[in-house]
PDB file of C-alpha atoms and ligand atoms in Angstrom:
ATOM      1  CA  UNK A   3     -25.880   0.765   4.742  1.00  0.00           C
ATOM      2  CA  UNK A   4     -23.078   3.302   4.811  1.00  0.00           C
ATOM      3  CA  UNK A   5     -20.182   2.198   7.000  1.00  0.00           C
ATOM      4  CA  UNK A   6     -18.064   4.513   9.111  1.00  0.00           C
ATOM      5  CA  UNK A   7     -15.141   5.604   6.974  1.00  0.00           C
ATOM      6  CA  UNK A   8     -12.079   7.326   8.381  1.00  0.00           C
ATOM      7  CA  UNK A   9      -9.959   9.043   5.739  1.00  0.00           C
ATOM      8  CA  UNK A  10      -6.371   9.836   6.698  1.00  0.00           C
ATOM      9  CA  UNK A  11      -4.335  11.730   4.119  1.00  0.00           C
ATOM     10  CA  UNK A  12      -0.940  13.345   4.167  1.00  0.00           C
ATOM     11  CA  UNK A  13       2.534  13.422   2.625  1.00  0.00           C
ATOM     12  CA  UNK A  14       5.225  10.740   2.853  1.00  0.00           C
ATOM     13  CA  UNK A  15       6.445   9.953   6.378  1.00  0.00           C
ATOM     14  CA  UNK A  16       3.883  12.200   8.053  1.00  0.00           C
ATOM     15  CA  UNK A  17       3.070   9.254  10.321  1.00  0.00           C
ATOM     16  CA  UNK A  18      -0.207   8.451   8.584  1.00  0.00           C
ATOM     17  CA  UNK A  19       0.554   4.749   8.073  1.00  0.00           C
ATOM     18  CA  UNK A  20       1.423   4.039  11.704  1.00  0.00           C
ATOM     19  CA  UNK A  21      -1.399   6.226  13.024  1.00  0.00           C
ATOM     20  CA  UNK A  22      -3.971   4.715  10.647  1.00  0.00           C
ATOM     21  CA  UNK A  23      -2.992   1.158  11.524  1.00  0.00           C
ATOM     22  CA  UNK A  24      -3.166   1.877  15.259  1.00  0.00           C
ATOM     23  CA  UNK A  25      -6.569   3.566  14.921  1.00  0.00           C
ATOM     24  CA  UNK A  26      -7.923   0.661  12.889  1.00  0.00           C
ATOM     25  CA  UNK A  27      -6.735  -1.776  15.566  1.00  0.00           C
ATOM     26  CA  UNK A  28      -8.274   0.265  18.394  1.00  0.00           C
ATOM     27  CA  UNK A  29     -11.623   0.413  16.593  1.00  0.00           C
ATOM     28  CA  UNK A  30     -11.330  -3.070  15.065  1.00  0.00           C
ATOM     29  CA  UNK A  31     -11.884  -1.502  11.656  1.00  0.00           C
ATOM     30  CA  UNK A  32     -10.479  -2.701   8.335  1.00  0.00           C
ATOM     31  CA  UNK A  33      -7.343  -0.884   7.212  1.00  0.00           C
ATOM     32  CA  UNK A  34      -6.121  -0.081   3.704  1.00  0.00           C
ATOM     33  CA  UNK A  35      -2.796   1.588   2.993  1.00  0.00           C
ATOM     34  CA  UNK A  36      -3.689   2.904  -0.478  1.00  0.00           C
ATOM     35  CA  UNK A  37      -0.046   3.854  -1.127  1.00  0.00           C
ATOM     36  CA  UNK A  38       0.594   0.110  -1.420  1.00  0.00           C
ATOM     37  CA  UNK A  39      -1.671  -0.055  -4.483  1.00  0.00           C
ATOM     38  CA  UNK A  40       0.338   2.668  -6.221  1.00  0.00           C
ATOM     39  CA  UNK A  41       3.616   1.098  -5.073  1.00  0.00           C
ATOM     40  CA  UNK A  42       2.552  -2.302  -6.464  1.00  0.00           C
ATOM     41  CA  UNK A  43       1.856  -0.705  -9.864  1.00  0.00           C
ATOM     42  CA  UNK A  44       5.122   1.251  -9.582  1.00  0.00           C
ATOM     43  CA  UNK A  45       6.977  -2.036  -9.001  1.00  0.00           C
ATOM     44  CA  UNK A  46       5.312  -3.595 -12.053  1.00  0.00           C
ATOM     45  CA  UNK A  47       6.217  -0.527 -14.103  1.00  0.00           C
ATOM     46  CA  UNK A  48       9.871  -0.935 -13.098  1.00  0.00           C
ATOM     47  CA  UNK A  49       9.630  -4.545 -14.278  1.00  0.00           C
ATOM     48  CA  UNK A  50       8.512  -3.305 -17.691  1.00  0.00           C
ATOM     49  CA  UNK A  51       4.725  -3.652 -17.470  1.00  0.00           C
ATOM     50  CA  UNK A  52       2.376  -0.955 -18.799  1.00  0.00           C
ATOM     51  CA  UNK A  53       1.016   0.869 -15.722  1.00  0.00           C
ATOM     52  CA  UNK A  54      -2.589   1.253 -16.923  1.00  0.00           C
ATOM     53  CA  UNK A  55      -2.911  -2.454 -17.736  1.00  0.00           C
ATOM     54  CA  UNK A  56      -1.206  -3.335 -14.443  1.00  0.00           C
ATOM     55  CA  UNK A  57      -3.697  -1.144 -12.525  1.00  0.00           C
ATOM     56  CA  UNK A  58      -6.663  -2.614 -14.399  1.00  0.00           C
ATOM     57  CA  UNK A  59      -5.501  -6.120 -13.516  1.00  0.00           C
ATOM     58  CA  UNK A  60      -4.352  -5.485  -9.970  1.00  0.00           C
ATOM     59  CA  UNK A  61      -4.568  -8.576  -7.835  1.00  0.00           C
ATOM     60  CA  UNK A  62      -4.799  -7.561  -4.190  1.00  0.00           C
ATOM     61  CA  UNK A  63      -3.068 -10.824  -3.203  1.00  0.00           C
ATOM     62  CA  UNK A  64       0.057  -9.445  -4.871  1.00  0.00           C
ATOM     63  CA  UNK A  65       0.318  -6.421  -2.608  1.00  0.00           C
ATOM     64  CA  UNK A  66       2.728  -8.135  -0.262  1.00  0.00           C
ATOM     65  CA  UNK A  67       4.762  -9.752  -3.033  1.00  0.00           C
ATOM     66  CA  UNK A  68       7.157  -6.914  -3.691  1.00  0.00           C
ATOM     67  CA  UNK A  69       9.510  -5.163  -1.335  1.00  0.00           C
ATOM     68  CA  UNK A  70       7.283  -2.139  -1.604  1.00  0.00           C
ATOM     69  CA  UNK A  71       9.157   0.060   0.886  1.00  0.00           C
ATOM     70  CA  UNK A  72      12.161   0.565  -1.430  1.00  0.00           C
ATOM     71  CA  UNK A  73      12.782   4.252  -2.306  1.00  0.00           C
ATOM     72  CA  UNK A  74      12.940   3.504  -6.061  1.00  0.00           C
ATOM     73  CA  UNK A  75       9.475   1.921  -5.859  1.00  0.00           C
ATOM     74  CA  UNK A  76       8.141   4.967  -3.994  1.00  0.00           C
ATOM     75  CA  UNK A  77       9.467   7.213  -6.777  1.00  0.00           C
ATOM     76  CA  UNK A  78       7.975   4.990  -9.494  1.00  0.00           C
ATOM     77  CA  UNK A  79       4.661   4.949  -7.574  1.00  0.00           C
ATOM     78  CA  UNK A  80       4.484   8.737  -7.605  1.00  0.00           C
ATOM     79  CA  UNK A  81       5.172   8.737 -11.365  1.00  0.00           C
ATOM     80  CA  UNK A  82       2.452   6.241 -12.299  1.00  0.00           C
ATOM     81  CA  UNK A  83       0.119   8.042  -9.841  1.00  0.00           C
ATOM     82  CA  UNK A  84       0.078  10.960 -12.309  1.00  0.00           C
ATOM     83  CA  UNK A  85      -1.812   8.889 -14.879  1.00  0.00           C
ATOM     84  CA  UNK A  86      -5.602   9.486 -14.642  1.00  0.00           C
ATOM     85  CA  UNK A  87      -6.417   6.005 -16.033  1.00  0.00           C
ATOM     86  CA  UNK A  88      -4.282   4.386 -13.324  1.00  0.00           C
ATOM     87  CA  UNK A  89      -6.103   6.380 -10.636  1.00  0.00           C
ATOM     88  CA  UNK A  90      -9.481   5.532 -12.152  1.00  0.00           C
ATOM     89  CA  UNK A  91      -8.647   1.819 -12.226  1.00  0.00           C
ATOM     90  CA  UNK A  92      -7.727   1.846  -8.518  1.00  0.00           C
ATOM     91  CA  UNK A  93     -10.766   3.861  -7.441  1.00  0.00           C
ATOM     92  CA  UNK A  94     -13.323   1.062  -7.406  1.00  0.00           C
ATOM     93  CA  UNK A  95     -11.119  -1.237  -5.305  1.00  0.00           C
ATOM     94  CA  UNK A  96     -10.643   1.526  -2.726  1.00  0.00           C
ATOM     95  CA  UNK A  97     -14.328   2.470  -2.592  1.00  0.00           C
ATOM     96  CA  UNK A  98     -15.393  -1.154  -2.229  1.00  0.00           C
ATOM     97  CA  UNK A  99     -12.905  -1.581   0.593  1.00  0.00           C
ATOM     98  CA  UNK A 100     -14.267   1.497   2.363  1.00  0.00           C
ATOM     99  CA  UNK A 101     -17.678  -0.165   2.647  1.00  0.00           C
ATOM    100  CA  UNK A 102     -16.444  -3.182   4.602  1.00  0.00           C
ATOM    101  CA  UNK A 103     -18.126  -3.793   7.945  1.00  0.00           C
ATOM    102  CA  UNK A 104     -17.917  -2.591  10.658  1.00  0.00           C
ATOM    103  CA  UNK A 105     -15.914   0.317   9.221  1.00  0.00           C
ATOM    104  CA  UNK A 106     -12.690   1.186   7.460  1.00  0.00           C
ATOM    105  CA  UNK A 107      -9.645   3.373   7.805  1.00  0.00           C
ATOM    106  CA  UNK A 108      -7.997   4.303   4.496  1.00  0.00           C
ATOM    107  CA  UNK A 109      -4.805   6.293   4.250  1.00  0.00           C
ATOM    108  CA  UNK A 110      -3.392   7.998   1.182  1.00  0.00           C
ATOM    109  CA  UNK A 111      -3.305  11.337  -0.590  1.00  0.00           C
ATOM    110  CA  UNK A 112      -6.829  11.779  -1.988  1.00  0.00           C
ATOM    111  CA  UNK A 113      -9.049   9.723   0.310  1.00  0.00           C
ATOM    112  CA  UNK A 114     -10.941  12.647   1.851  1.00  0.00           C
ATOM    113  CA  UNK A 115     -11.234  14.526  -1.433  1.00  0.00           C
ATOM    114  CA  UNK A 116     -11.816  11.929  -4.179  1.00  0.00           C
ATOM    115  CA  UNK A 117     -12.001   8.333  -2.971  1.00  0.00           C
ATOM    116  CA  UNK A 118     -14.331   8.828   0.005  1.00  0.00           C
ATOM    117  CA  UNK A 119     -15.607  12.426  -0.097  1.00  0.00           C
ATOM    118  CA  UNK A 120     -18.453  11.404   2.249  1.00  0.00           C
ATOM    119  CA  UNK A 121     -16.150   9.922   4.891  1.00  0.00           C
ATOM    120  CA  UNK A 122     -17.480  10.596   8.380  1.00  0.00           C
ATOM    121  CA  UNK A 123     -14.056  11.601   9.655  1.00  0.00           C
ATOM    122  CA  UNK A 124     -11.299  13.224   7.628  1.00  0.00           C
ATOM    123  CA  UNK A 125      -7.813  13.808   8.912  1.00  0.00           C
ATOM    124  CA  UNK A 126      -4.793  15.356   7.234  1.00  0.00           C
ATOM    125  CA  UNK A 127      -1.479  14.553   8.887  1.00  0.00           C
ATOM    126  CA  UNK A 128       1.509  16.652   8.028  1.00  0.00           C
ATOM    127  CA  UNK A 129       5.008  17.433   9.339  1.00  0.00           C
ATOM    128  CA  UNK A 130       7.986  19.498   8.247  1.00  0.00           C
ATOM    129  CA  UNK A 131      10.068  18.166   5.364  1.00  0.00           C
ATOM    130  CA  UNK A 132      13.097  17.763   7.675  1.00  0.00           C
ATOM    131  CA  UNK A 133      11.148  15.835  10.321  1.00  0.00           C
ATOM    132  CA  UNK A 134       9.711  13.514   7.696  1.00  0.00           C
ATOM    133  CA  UNK A 135      13.053  12.937   5.960  1.00  0.00           C
ATOM    134  CA  UNK A 136      14.661  12.140   9.326  1.00  0.00           C
ATOM    135  CA  UNK A 137      11.998   9.537  10.125  1.00  0.00           C
ATOM    136  CA  UNK A 138      12.297   7.882   6.731  1.00  0.00           C
ATOM    137  CA  UNK A 139      16.115   7.953   6.985  1.00  0.00           C
ATOM    138  CA  UNK A 140      16.091   6.172  10.356  1.00  0.00           C
ATOM    139  CA  UNK A 141      13.596   3.599   9.030  1.00  0.00           C
ATOM    140  CA  UNK A 142      15.434   2.863   5.772  1.00  0.00           C
ATOM    141  CA  UNK A 143      18.835   2.798   7.455  1.00  0.00           C
ATOM    142  CA  UNK A 144      17.808  -0.286   9.408  1.00  0.00           C
ATOM    143  CA  UNK A 145      17.859  -2.171   6.106  1.00  0.00           C
ATOM    144  CA  UNK A 146      20.469  -0.268   4.103  1.00  0.00           C
ATOM    145  CA  UNK A 147      23.210   1.544   6.028  1.00  0.00           C
ATOM    146  CA  UNK A 148      24.503   3.224   2.840  1.00  0.00           C
ATOM    147  CA  UNK A 149      21.508   5.490   2.313  1.00  0.00           C
ATOM    148  CA  UNK A 150      22.297   9.237   2.643  1.00  0.00           C
ATOM    149  CA  UNK A 151      20.021  11.650   4.507  1.00  0.00           C
ATOM    150  CA  UNK A 152      20.261  14.250   1.703  1.00  0.00           C
ATOM    151  CA  UNK A 153      19.135  11.687  -0.867  1.00  0.00           C
ATOM    152  CA  UNK A 154      16.052  10.807   1.189  1.00  0.00           C
ATOM    153  CA  UNK A 155      15.257  14.491   1.725  1.00  0.00           C
ATOM    154  CA  UNK A 156      15.511  15.227  -2.004  1.00  0.00           C
ATOM    155  CA  UNK A 157      13.377  12.212  -2.899  1.00  0.00           C
ATOM    156  CA  UNK A 158      10.603  13.161  -0.468  1.00  0.00           C
ATOM    157  CA  UNK A 159      10.699  16.774  -1.673  1.00  0.00           C
ATOM    158  CA  UNK A 160      10.402  15.661  -5.288  1.00  0.00           C
ATOM    159  CA  UNK A 161       7.532  13.296  -4.440  1.00  0.00           C
ATOM    160  CA  UNK A 162       5.704  16.017  -2.428  1.00  0.00           C
ATOM    161  CA  UNK A 163       5.921  18.393  -5.388  1.00  0.00           C
ATOM    162  CA  UNK A 164       4.681  15.787  -7.844  1.00  0.00           C
ATOM    163  CA  UNK A 165       1.816  14.737  -5.532  1.00  0.00           C
ATOM    164  CA  UNK A 166       0.750  18.334  -4.857  1.00  0.00           C
ATOM    165  CA  UNK A 167       0.911  19.682  -8.380  1.00  0.00           C
ATOM    166  CA  UNK A 168      -0.519  16.828 -10.472  1.00  0.00           C
ATOM    167  CA  UNK A 169      -3.755  17.681 -12.233  1.00  0.00           C
ATOM    168  CA  UNK A 170      -5.515  14.408 -11.407  1.00  0.00           C
ATOM    169  CA  UNK A 171      -6.411  14.136  -7.682  1.00  0.00           C
ATOM    170  CA  UNK A 172      -3.591  16.246  -6.251  1.00  0.00           C
ATOM    171  CA  UNK A 173      -2.674  15.825  -2.592  1.00  0.00           C
ATOM    172  CA  UNK A 174      -4.580  18.465  -0.694  1.00  0.00           C
ATOM    173  CA  UNK A 175      -6.293  18.604   2.695  1.00  0.00           C
ATOM    174  CA  UNK A 176     -10.075  18.299   2.256  1.00  0.00           C
ATOM    175  CA  UNK A 177     -11.817  21.502   3.350  1.00  0.00           C
ATOM    176  CA  UNK A 178     -13.677  19.549   6.046  1.00  0.00           C
ATOM    177  CA  UNK A 179     -10.595  17.728   7.352  1.00  0.00           C
ATOM    178  CA  UNK A 180      -8.851  18.217  10.668  1.00  0.00           C
ATOM    179  CA  UNK A 181      -5.152  18.975  10.204  1.00  0.00           C
ATOM    180  CA  UNK A 182      -2.534  17.641  12.638  1.00  0.00           C
ATOM    181  CA  UNK A 183       1.139  18.593  12.472  1.00  0.00           C
ATOM    182  CA  UNK A 184       3.219  15.689  13.810  1.00  0.00           C
ATOM    183  CA  UNK A 185       6.678  17.356  13.472  1.00  0.00           C
ATOM    184  CA  UNK A 186       7.186  17.549  17.238  1.00  0.00           C
ATOM    185  CA  UNK A 187       5.084  14.587  18.273  1.00  0.00           C
ATOM    186  CA  UNK A 188       6.231  11.087  19.108  1.00  0.00           C
ATOM    187  CA  UNK A 189       4.291   8.376  17.350  1.00  0.00           C
ATOM    188  CA  UNK A 190       2.445   7.569  20.606  1.00  0.00           C
ATOM    189  CA  UNK A 191       1.447  11.228  21.007  1.00  0.00           C
ATOM    190  CA  UNK A 192       0.277  11.421  17.398  1.00  0.00           C
ATOM    191  CA  UNK A 193      -1.872   8.299  17.819  1.00  0.00           C
ATOM    192  CA  UNK A 194      -3.368   9.647  21.077  1.00  0.00           C
ATOM    193  CA  UNK A 195      -4.221  13.046  19.575  1.00  0.00           C
ATOM    194  CA  UNK A 196      -5.831  11.607  16.479  1.00  0.00           C
ATOM    195  CA  UNK A 197      -7.679   8.926  18.424  1.00  0.00           C
ATOM    196  CA  UNK A 198      -9.176  11.376  20.921  1.00  0.00           C
ATOM    197  CA  UNK A 199     -10.366  13.556  18.007  1.00  0.00           C
ATOM    198  CA  UNK A 200     -11.987  10.491  16.407  1.00  0.00           C
ATOM    199  CA  UNK A 201     -13.664   9.505  19.666  1.00  0.00           C
ATOM    200  CA  UNK A 202     -15.181  12.986  19.911  1.00  0.00           C
ATOM    201  CA  UNK A 203     -16.539  12.748  16.365  1.00  0.00           C
ATOM    202  CA  UNK A 204     -17.757   9.158  16.283  1.00  0.00           C
TER     203      UNK A 204
HETATM  204  O1  C5P B  30       1.816   6.611   0.841  1.00  0.00           O
HETATM  205  P1  C5P B  30       2.984   6.142   0.019  1.00  0.00           P
HETATM  206  O2  C5P B  30       4.226   6.916   0.275  1.00  0.00           O
HETATM  207  O3  C5P B  30       3.192   4.665   0.141  1.00  0.00           O
HETATM  208  O4  C5P B  30       2.549   6.408  -1.507  1.00  0.00           O
HETATM  209  C1  C5P B  30       3.438   6.232  -2.593  1.00  0.00           C
HETATM  210  C2  C5P B  30       3.005   7.167  -3.718  1.00  0.00           C
HETATM  211  O5  C5P B  30       1.734   6.721  -4.227  1.00  0.00           O
HETATM  212  C3  C5P B  30       2.767   8.621  -3.317  1.00  0.00           C
HETATM  213  O6  C5P B  30       3.929   9.407  -3.403  1.00  0.00           O
HETATM  214  C4  C5P B  30       1.709   9.073  -4.299  1.00  0.00           C
HETATM  215  O7  C5P B  30       2.276   9.548  -5.488  1.00  0.00           O
HETATM  216  C5  C5P B  30       0.928   7.814  -4.608  1.00  0.00           C
HETATM  217  N1  C5P B  30      -0.363   7.773  -3.920  1.00  0.00           N
HETATM  218  C6  C5P B  30      -1.409   8.500  -4.483  1.00  0.00           C
HETATM  219  N2  C5P B  30      -2.648   8.434  -3.933  1.00  0.00           N
HETATM  220  C7  C5P B  30      -2.864   7.696  -2.831  1.00  0.00           C
HETATM  221  C8  C5P B  30      -1.802   6.976  -2.220  1.00  0.00           C
HETATM  222  C9  C5P B  30      -0.550   7.057  -2.798  1.00  0.00           C
HETATM  223  O8  C5P B  30      -1.227   9.185  -5.473  1.00  0.00           O
HETATM  224  N3  C5P B  30      -4.110   7.632  -2.330  1.00  0.00           N
END
């Protein structure tokens, strides 16, 4: 039987992780942050492993092993995410996850377009570059007070461009997705808006 799948895509720091987690908790659905898969391969790549082999041998128990939030891992993730064989190797894991009962929320860049094109609900969260860089800056500064705002802004901009322009599964809102701009929303407001839309659709 097909489970209810909620696909939430969007660029870095659009709020999709926090919103997706909250929605999955409200609905008691399974939650997969697919960025973590790419970050785990990115981390392996930085350690010297071949990314395709690392993706083909991904052990989901290892997803919490690395400090995956580090900016250098995010950059490496967006580089290995360009490789079609890496994407293909991660596809089956994501699709299998999406069929878990009683339903699943997956967030990423290509969930509504490639991973789960039949998802019942598709959402694309976005926000201005400045708003997103500010959020990420505040978050990262809790751990490393030396990080500069301009550096974060440049890194997110570079990652956006790479994610949008790659030939294999570029980041794009699915034509049947509902777009939310979270630039001027608090996280609570963003969760409420998205959740009420989901309730209408479910
Ligand atoms: O979402 P997050 O910022 O953790 O993702 C890190 C990187 O992984 C993204 O910049 C993107 O290049 C890649 N990614 C992807 N497809 C996904 C999820 C993440 O290409 N579904």
